[in-house]
């Protein structure tokens, strides 16, 4: 909460601020938790004025409680489910990407994470006619591939160009740029500056690990954190604080603006057991509500080259452990090809 | 603007002092003056001024947006703009048609390409060839750029580059002979051995500190030499294998290095080529670096 400044609320004068500060009361929290009788005596201010001041500040800065039924009604109206354009992935995600939530795709190098992101962007921009913000942090975005995916859906060049214009691209190779971009999005929506048509409905961040992993390491300690806002205060390393700041930005963006957020994450090797696990540690694993793992199957060969196994490892709605085979060479083409993928080599 | 102070690139000492003084969001800082701020928080006047500049710069760039909808200094572009950009940029040919076919025309600009293989398989040779090929004039299908070669293993042989350059000149002369074009003749006049060699900027780095320093100093070098279109790092993993015992530090440094290179490639329209020597256990490749590259 804020620093006490004159004019923050009616009744808070410069003189009062100075007197309070001389007693060590600098912020709204300090005033709310102080013993007002003691403060009144020491500062020479009237007790009634302080009580009134505290009441006004609390009313100004408190959060409003919601009752569950209202919340449910609001969610029913505002949540949308956006299909990813990949039938088998939609089955895992329980019909698609939910707005207001963060969905994560995890996989090793070459497993198809960027292809999923491109496919989602193309589908949302073309079939659902919504704007997409694509934040690229590792140089994997190629507009020619987007065009290929669009050309598989429609031959009309104007439609393709229209869809491409609905995809806004931002390059953010370090975490501060990424936070800037997310802030810009907030600002643009707040001022109701719209793109060519409609507002942004999907934010794709490919990948989060690229900007966060240079910050983590060293004295990072892994612990169970329950409340995200507490993390920022008690983090032991600034890298972790920045990662949780990014997490908070993404989640509040999703919730406040009704956006579906899709992020990608890499895999690292566990130091003790040698197994592969998602990167960024336990702290990040609480951030996305849904997590899909992409894996290349063991057998090599012509049929295995473009086959991937998508496995649901975390979901608020579906049982975990669901698996679907996907073929990344035919993603984003017509829905029927997902049926034919068995016959294709 | 309710933006948390953690998200600004401030120095940790300053940030800790700001937080303990009760400042949490950027909005509160915007109203303060540098002298007031330095007194309240306990930082020097220069630090206070710098902090306010950083915060104001980030916050105020959002304001002009509601005035001019056409953002000329647009940091964001649409996929359509990106597509047009990709169509106009060329590739760096490798003179091996099979390799060019796999790569889709050659080594792409604005991307990072990784070459890995066992010792002696020809990675450095390929890098040297690319350093020559990037200089091919545009009328022959090249990008007419210059090259930066960062060597960590000391395997760069100038005599071999002379051979490669001579062969390239002869090849282009043959092509020009069939075309009988004035443009081709003129371009070939500049494409001499001395010019080719003088446009390869060579740096030798002996350990990972020098390598990191060199890569982080590249932006200044690139702004001086704006025609550079290729940066080669020969042996990117080599200095990290021997000197570093702290594995987490190594991962962080490698990741930071990779991000810096990708960012350079993107901003300066370069191709970045990194070279990795495969160590004895082929299945345990450095996944950290391969996560960041989007080429072979």
PDB file of C-alpha atoms in Angstrom, chain B residues 34-182:
ATOM      1  CA  UNK B  34      15.335  13.744  -6.845  1.00  0.00           C
ATOM      2  CA  UNK B  35      16.485  15.721  -3.812  1.00  0.00           C
ATOM      3  CA  UNK B  36      13.393  14.752  -1.805  1.00  0.00           C
ATOM      4  CA  UNK B  37      13.771  11.153  -2.827  1.00  0.00           C
ATOM      5  CA  UNK B  38      17.432  10.942  -1.902  1.00  0.00           C
ATOM      6  CA  UNK B  39      16.722  12.404   1.533  1.00  0.00           C
ATOM      7  CA  UNK B  40      13.720  10.185   2.221  1.00  0.00           C
ATOM      8  CA  UNK B  41      15.211   6.938   1.014  1.00  0.00           C
ATOM      9  CA  UNK B  42      18.855   7.439   1.912  1.00  0.00           C
ATOM     10  CA  UNK B  43      20.425   7.127  -1.527  1.00  0.00           C
ATOM     11  CA  UNK B  44      22.732   9.551  -3.264  1.00  0.00           C
ATOM     12  CA  UNK B  45      21.325  12.294  -5.507  1.00  0.00           C
ATOM     13  CA  UNK B  46      22.764  10.693  -8.648  1.00  0.00           C
ATOM     14  CA  UNK B  47      21.110   7.375  -7.839  1.00  0.00           C
ATOM     15  CA  UNK B  48      17.819   9.127  -7.146  1.00  0.00           C
ATOM     16  CA  UNK B  49      17.998  10.975 -10.439  1.00  0.00           C
ATOM     17  CA  UNK B  50      18.826   7.809 -12.339  1.00  0.00           C
ATOM     18  CA  UNK B  51      15.995   5.911 -10.684  1.00  0.00           C
ATOM     19  CA  UNK B  52      13.489   8.618 -11.518  1.00  0.00           C
ATOM     20  CA  UNK B  53      14.700   8.734 -15.101  1.00  0.00           C
ATOM     21  CA  UNK B  54      14.258   4.988 -15.542  1.00  0.00           C
ATOM     22  CA  UNK B  55      10.787   5.023 -14.026  1.00  0.00           C
ATOM     23  CA  UNK B  56       9.628   8.082 -15.941  1.00  0.00           C
ATOM     24  CA  UNK B  57      10.930   6.794 -19.225  1.00  0.00           C
ATOM     25  CA  UNK B  58       9.029   3.554 -18.885  1.00  0.00           C
ATOM     26  CA  UNK B  59       5.838   5.152 -17.651  1.00  0.00           C
ATOM     27  CA  UNK B  60       5.656   8.039 -20.039  1.00  0.00           C
ATOM     28  CA  UNK B  61       6.156   5.994 -23.188  1.00  0.00           C
ATOM     29  CA  UNK B  62       2.637   4.766 -22.689  1.00  0.00           C
ATOM     30  CA  UNK B  63       1.053   8.188 -22.669  1.00  0.00           C
ATOM     31  CA  UNK B  64       1.581   9.268 -26.290  1.00  0.00           C
ATOM     32  CA  UNK B  65      -0.251   6.173 -27.423  1.00  0.00           C
ATOM     33  CA  UNK B  66      -3.683   7.648 -27.086  1.00  0.00           C
ATOM     34  CA  UNK B  67      -2.651  10.655 -29.173  1.00  0.00           C
ATOM     35  CA  UNK B  68      -1.107   8.970 -32.157  1.00  0.00           C
ATOM     36  CA  UNK B  69      -2.580   5.649 -33.118  1.00  0.00           C
ATOM     37  CA  UNK B  70       0.085   5.135 -35.769  1.00  0.00           C
ATOM     38  CA  UNK B  71       3.109   4.380 -33.637  1.00  0.00           C
ATOM     39  CA  UNK B  72       6.111   5.129 -35.804  1.00  0.00           C
ATOM     40  CA  UNK B  73       8.621   3.987 -33.221  1.00  0.00           C
ATOM     41  CA  UNK B  74       6.659   0.761 -32.991  1.00  0.00           C
ATOM     42  CA  UNK B  75       8.363  -1.865 -30.943  1.00  0.00           C
ATOM     43  CA  UNK B  76       5.519  -4.140 -31.831  1.00  0.00           C
ATOM     44  CA  UNK B  77       4.767  -5.103 -35.360  1.00  0.00           C
ATOM     45  CA  UNK B  78       2.207  -7.416 -36.843  1.00  0.00           C
ATOM     46  CA  UNK B  79       2.973 -10.772 -38.344  1.00  0.00           C
ATOM     47  CA  UNK B  80       2.336  -9.288 -41.774  1.00  0.00           C
ATOM     48  CA  UNK B  81       5.181  -6.788 -41.312  1.00  0.00           C
ATOM     49  CA  UNK B  82       7.402  -9.603 -40.144  1.00  0.00           C
ATOM     50  CA  UNK B  83       6.524 -11.629 -43.216  1.00  0.00           C
ATOM     51  CA  UNK B  84       7.441  -8.784 -45.538  1.00  0.00           C
ATOM     52  CA  UNK B  85      10.718  -8.399 -43.686  1.00  0.00           C
ATOM     53  CA  UNK B  86      11.482 -12.099 -44.036  1.00  0.00           C
ATOM     54  CA  UNK B  87      10.781 -12.087 -47.748  1.00  0.00           C
ATOM     55  CA  UNK B  88      13.283  -9.315 -48.391  1.00  0.00           C
ATOM     56  CA  UNK B  89      16.160 -10.691 -46.408  1.00  0.00           C
ATOM     57  CA  UNK B  90      18.518 -13.127 -48.004  1.00  0.00           C
ATOM     58  CA  UNK B  91      20.388 -16.192 -46.905  1.00  0.00           C
ATOM     59  CA  UNK B  92      24.086 -16.842 -46.614  1.00  0.00           C
ATOM     60  CA  UNK B  93      24.846 -19.660 -49.036  1.00  0.00           C
ATOM     61  CA  UNK B  94      27.256 -22.363 -47.975  1.00  0.00           C
ATOM     62  CA  UNK B  95      28.212 -23.474 -51.510  1.00  0.00           C
ATOM     63  CA  UNK B  96      27.090 -26.971 -50.672  1.00  0.00           C
ATOM     64  CA  UNK B  97      23.748 -27.383 -52.383  1.00  0.00           C
ATOM     65  CA  UNK B  98      22.645 -30.256 -50.162  1.00  0.00           C
ATOM     66  CA  UNK B  99      23.263 -28.200 -47.055  1.00  0.00           C
ATOM     67  CA  UNK B 100      21.584 -25.164 -48.556  1.00  0.00           C
ATOM     68  CA  UNK B 101      18.573 -27.296 -49.383  1.00  0.00           C
ATOM     69  CA  UNK B 102      18.179 -28.545 -45.834  1.00  0.00           C
ATOM     70  CA  UNK B 103      18.511 -25.044 -44.477  1.00  0.00           C
ATOM     71  CA  UNK B 104      15.952 -23.710 -46.911  1.00  0.00           C
ATOM     72  CA  UNK B 105      18.305 -21.537 -48.947  1.00  0.00           C
ATOM     73  CA  UNK B 106      21.307 -21.125 -46.675  1.00  0.00           C
ATOM     74  CA  UNK B 107      22.062 -19.830 -43.217  1.00  0.00           C
ATOM     75  CA  UNK B 108      19.165 -17.510 -42.356  1.00  0.00           C
ATOM     76  CA  UNK B 109      19.644 -13.957 -41.149  1.00  0.00           C
ATOM     77  CA  UNK B 110      18.108 -12.842 -37.851  1.00  0.00           C
ATOM     78  CA  UNK B 111      18.327 -16.356 -36.500  1.00  0.00           C
ATOM     79  CA  UNK B 112      20.870 -18.350 -34.565  1.00  0.00           C
ATOM     80  CA  UNK B 113      22.239 -21.489 -36.155  1.00  0.00           C
ATOM     81  CA  UNK B 114      24.147 -24.124 -34.261  1.00  0.00           C
ATOM     82  CA  UNK B 115      26.631 -26.513 -35.815  1.00  0.00           C
ATOM     83  CA  UNK B 116      27.660 -29.471 -33.726  1.00  0.00           C
ATOM     84  CA  UNK B 117      29.707 -32.531 -34.388  1.00  0.00           C
ATOM     85  CA  UNK B 118      32.610 -34.696 -33.373  1.00  0.00           C
ATOM     86  CA  UNK B 119      36.121 -33.232 -33.522  1.00  0.00           C
ATOM     87  CA  UNK B 120      37.542 -33.146 -37.040  1.00  0.00           C
ATOM     88  CA  UNK B 121      34.238 -33.337 -38.867  1.00  0.00           C
ATOM     89  CA  UNK B 122      34.527 -29.903 -40.496  1.00  0.00           C
ATOM     90  CA  UNK B 123      32.745 -27.358 -38.305  1.00  0.00           C
ATOM     91  CA  UNK B 124      35.486 -24.729 -38.368  1.00  0.00           C
ATOM     92  CA  UNK B 125      35.854 -25.213 -42.119  1.00  0.00           C
ATOM     93  CA  UNK B 126      32.176 -24.501 -42.573  1.00  0.00           C
ATOM     94  CA  UNK B 127      32.454 -21.411 -40.389  1.00  0.00           C
ATOM     95  CA  UNK B 128      35.368 -20.090 -42.407  1.00  0.00           C
ATOM     96  CA  UNK B 129      33.473 -20.741 -45.617  1.00  0.00           C
ATOM     97  CA  UNK B 130      30.512 -18.803 -44.276  1.00  0.00           C
ATOM     98  CA  UNK B 131      32.780 -15.914 -43.304  1.00  0.00           C
ATOM     99  CA  UNK B 132      33.796 -15.689 -46.977  1.00  0.00           C
ATOM    100  CA  UNK B 133      30.310 -16.324 -48.362  1.00  0.00           C
ATOM    101  CA  UNK B 134      28.651 -13.557 -46.387  1.00  0.00           C
ATOM    102  CA  UNK B 135      30.648 -11.090 -48.457  1.00  0.00           C
ATOM    103  CA  UNK B 136      29.344 -12.209 -51.837  1.00  0.00           C
ATOM    104  CA  UNK B 137      27.863  -9.193 -53.632  1.00  0.00           C
ATOM    105  CA  UNK B 138      24.122  -8.914 -53.954  1.00  0.00           C
ATOM    106  CA  UNK B 139      24.022  -9.307 -57.698  1.00  0.00           C
ATOM    107  CA  UNK B 140      25.403 -12.822 -57.260  1.00  0.00           C
ATOM    108  CA  UNK B 141      22.760 -13.684 -54.695  1.00  0.00           C
ATOM    109  CA  UNK B 142      24.726 -12.916 -51.548  1.00  0.00           C
ATOM    110  CA  UNK B 143      24.106 -10.480 -48.710  1.00  0.00           C
ATOM    111  CA  UNK B 144      27.214  -8.311 -49.210  1.00  0.00           C
ATOM    112  CA  UNK B 145      28.010  -8.147 -45.553  1.00  0.00           C
ATOM    113  CA  UNK B 146      30.996  -8.454 -43.246  1.00  0.00           C
ATOM    114  CA  UNK B 147      31.774 -11.090 -40.671  1.00  0.00           C
ATOM    115  CA  UNK B 148      32.870 -11.231 -37.049  1.00  0.00           C
ATOM    116  CA  UNK B 149      34.747 -14.374 -36.086  1.00  0.00           C
ATOM    117  CA  UNK B 150      35.138 -15.092 -32.370  1.00  0.00           C
ATOM    118  CA  UNK B 151      37.545 -17.947 -31.868  1.00  0.00           C
ATOM    119  CA  UNK B 152      37.878 -19.772 -28.547  1.00  0.00           C
ATOM    120  CA  UNK B 153      39.856 -22.805 -29.649  1.00  0.00           C
ATOM    121  CA  UNK B 154      42.484 -21.207 -31.850  1.00  0.00           C
ATOM    122  CA  UNK B 155      41.558 -23.279 -34.872  1.00  0.00           C
ATOM    123  CA  UNK B 156      41.262 -20.385 -37.327  1.00  0.00           C
ATOM    124  CA  UNK B 157      43.818 -20.765 -40.142  1.00  0.00           C
ATOM    125  CA  UNK B 158      44.329 -17.729 -42.316  1.00  0.00           C
ATOM    126  CA  UNK B 159      45.981 -19.754 -45.054  1.00  0.00           C
ATOM    127  CA  UNK B 160      42.862 -21.869 -45.392  1.00  0.00           C
ATOM    128  CA  UNK B 161      40.698 -18.760 -45.605  1.00  0.00           C
ATOM    129  CA  UNK B 162      42.935 -17.511 -48.414  1.00  0.00           C
ATOM    130  CA  UNK B 163      42.290 -20.786 -50.280  1.00  0.00           C
ATOM    131  CA  UNK B 164      38.546 -20.508 -49.723  1.00  0.00           C
ATOM    132  CA  UNK B 165      38.449 -16.884 -50.776  1.00  0.00           C
ATOM    133  CA  UNK B 166      40.460 -17.529 -53.921  1.00  0.00           C
ATOM    134  CA  UNK B 167      38.156 -20.381 -54.882  1.00  0.00           C
ATOM    135  CA  UNK B 168      35.117 -18.200 -54.270  1.00  0.00           C
ATOM    136  CA  UNK B 169      36.489 -15.415 -56.461  1.00  0.00           C
ATOM    137  CA  UNK B 170      37.185 -17.883 -59.253  1.00  0.00           C
ATOM    138  CA  UNK B 171      33.684 -19.332 -58.946  1.00  0.00           C
ATOM    139  CA  UNK B 172      32.113 -15.896 -59.167  1.00  0.00           C
ATOM    140  CA  UNK B 173      34.282 -14.989 -62.125  1.00  0.00           C
ATOM    141  CA  UNK B 174      32.951 -18.027 -63.942  1.00  0.00           C
ATOM    142  CA  UNK B 175      29.398 -16.928 -63.209  1.00  0.00           C
ATOM    143  CA  UNK B 176      30.127 -13.369 -64.315  1.00  0.00           C
ATOM    144  CA  UNK B 177      31.651 -14.762 -67.489  1.00  0.00           C
ATOM    145  CA  UNK B 178      28.354 -16.406 -68.428  1.00  0.00           C
ATOM    146  CA  UNK B 179      26.292 -13.331 -67.629  1.00  0.00           C
ATOM    147  CA  UNK B 180      28.411 -10.707 -69.405  1.00  0.00           C
ATOM    148  CA  UNK B 181      26.834  -8.008 -67.287  1.00  0.00           C
ATOM    149  CA  UNK B 182      28.412  -4.675 -66.301  1.00  0.00           C
TER     150      UNK B 182
END
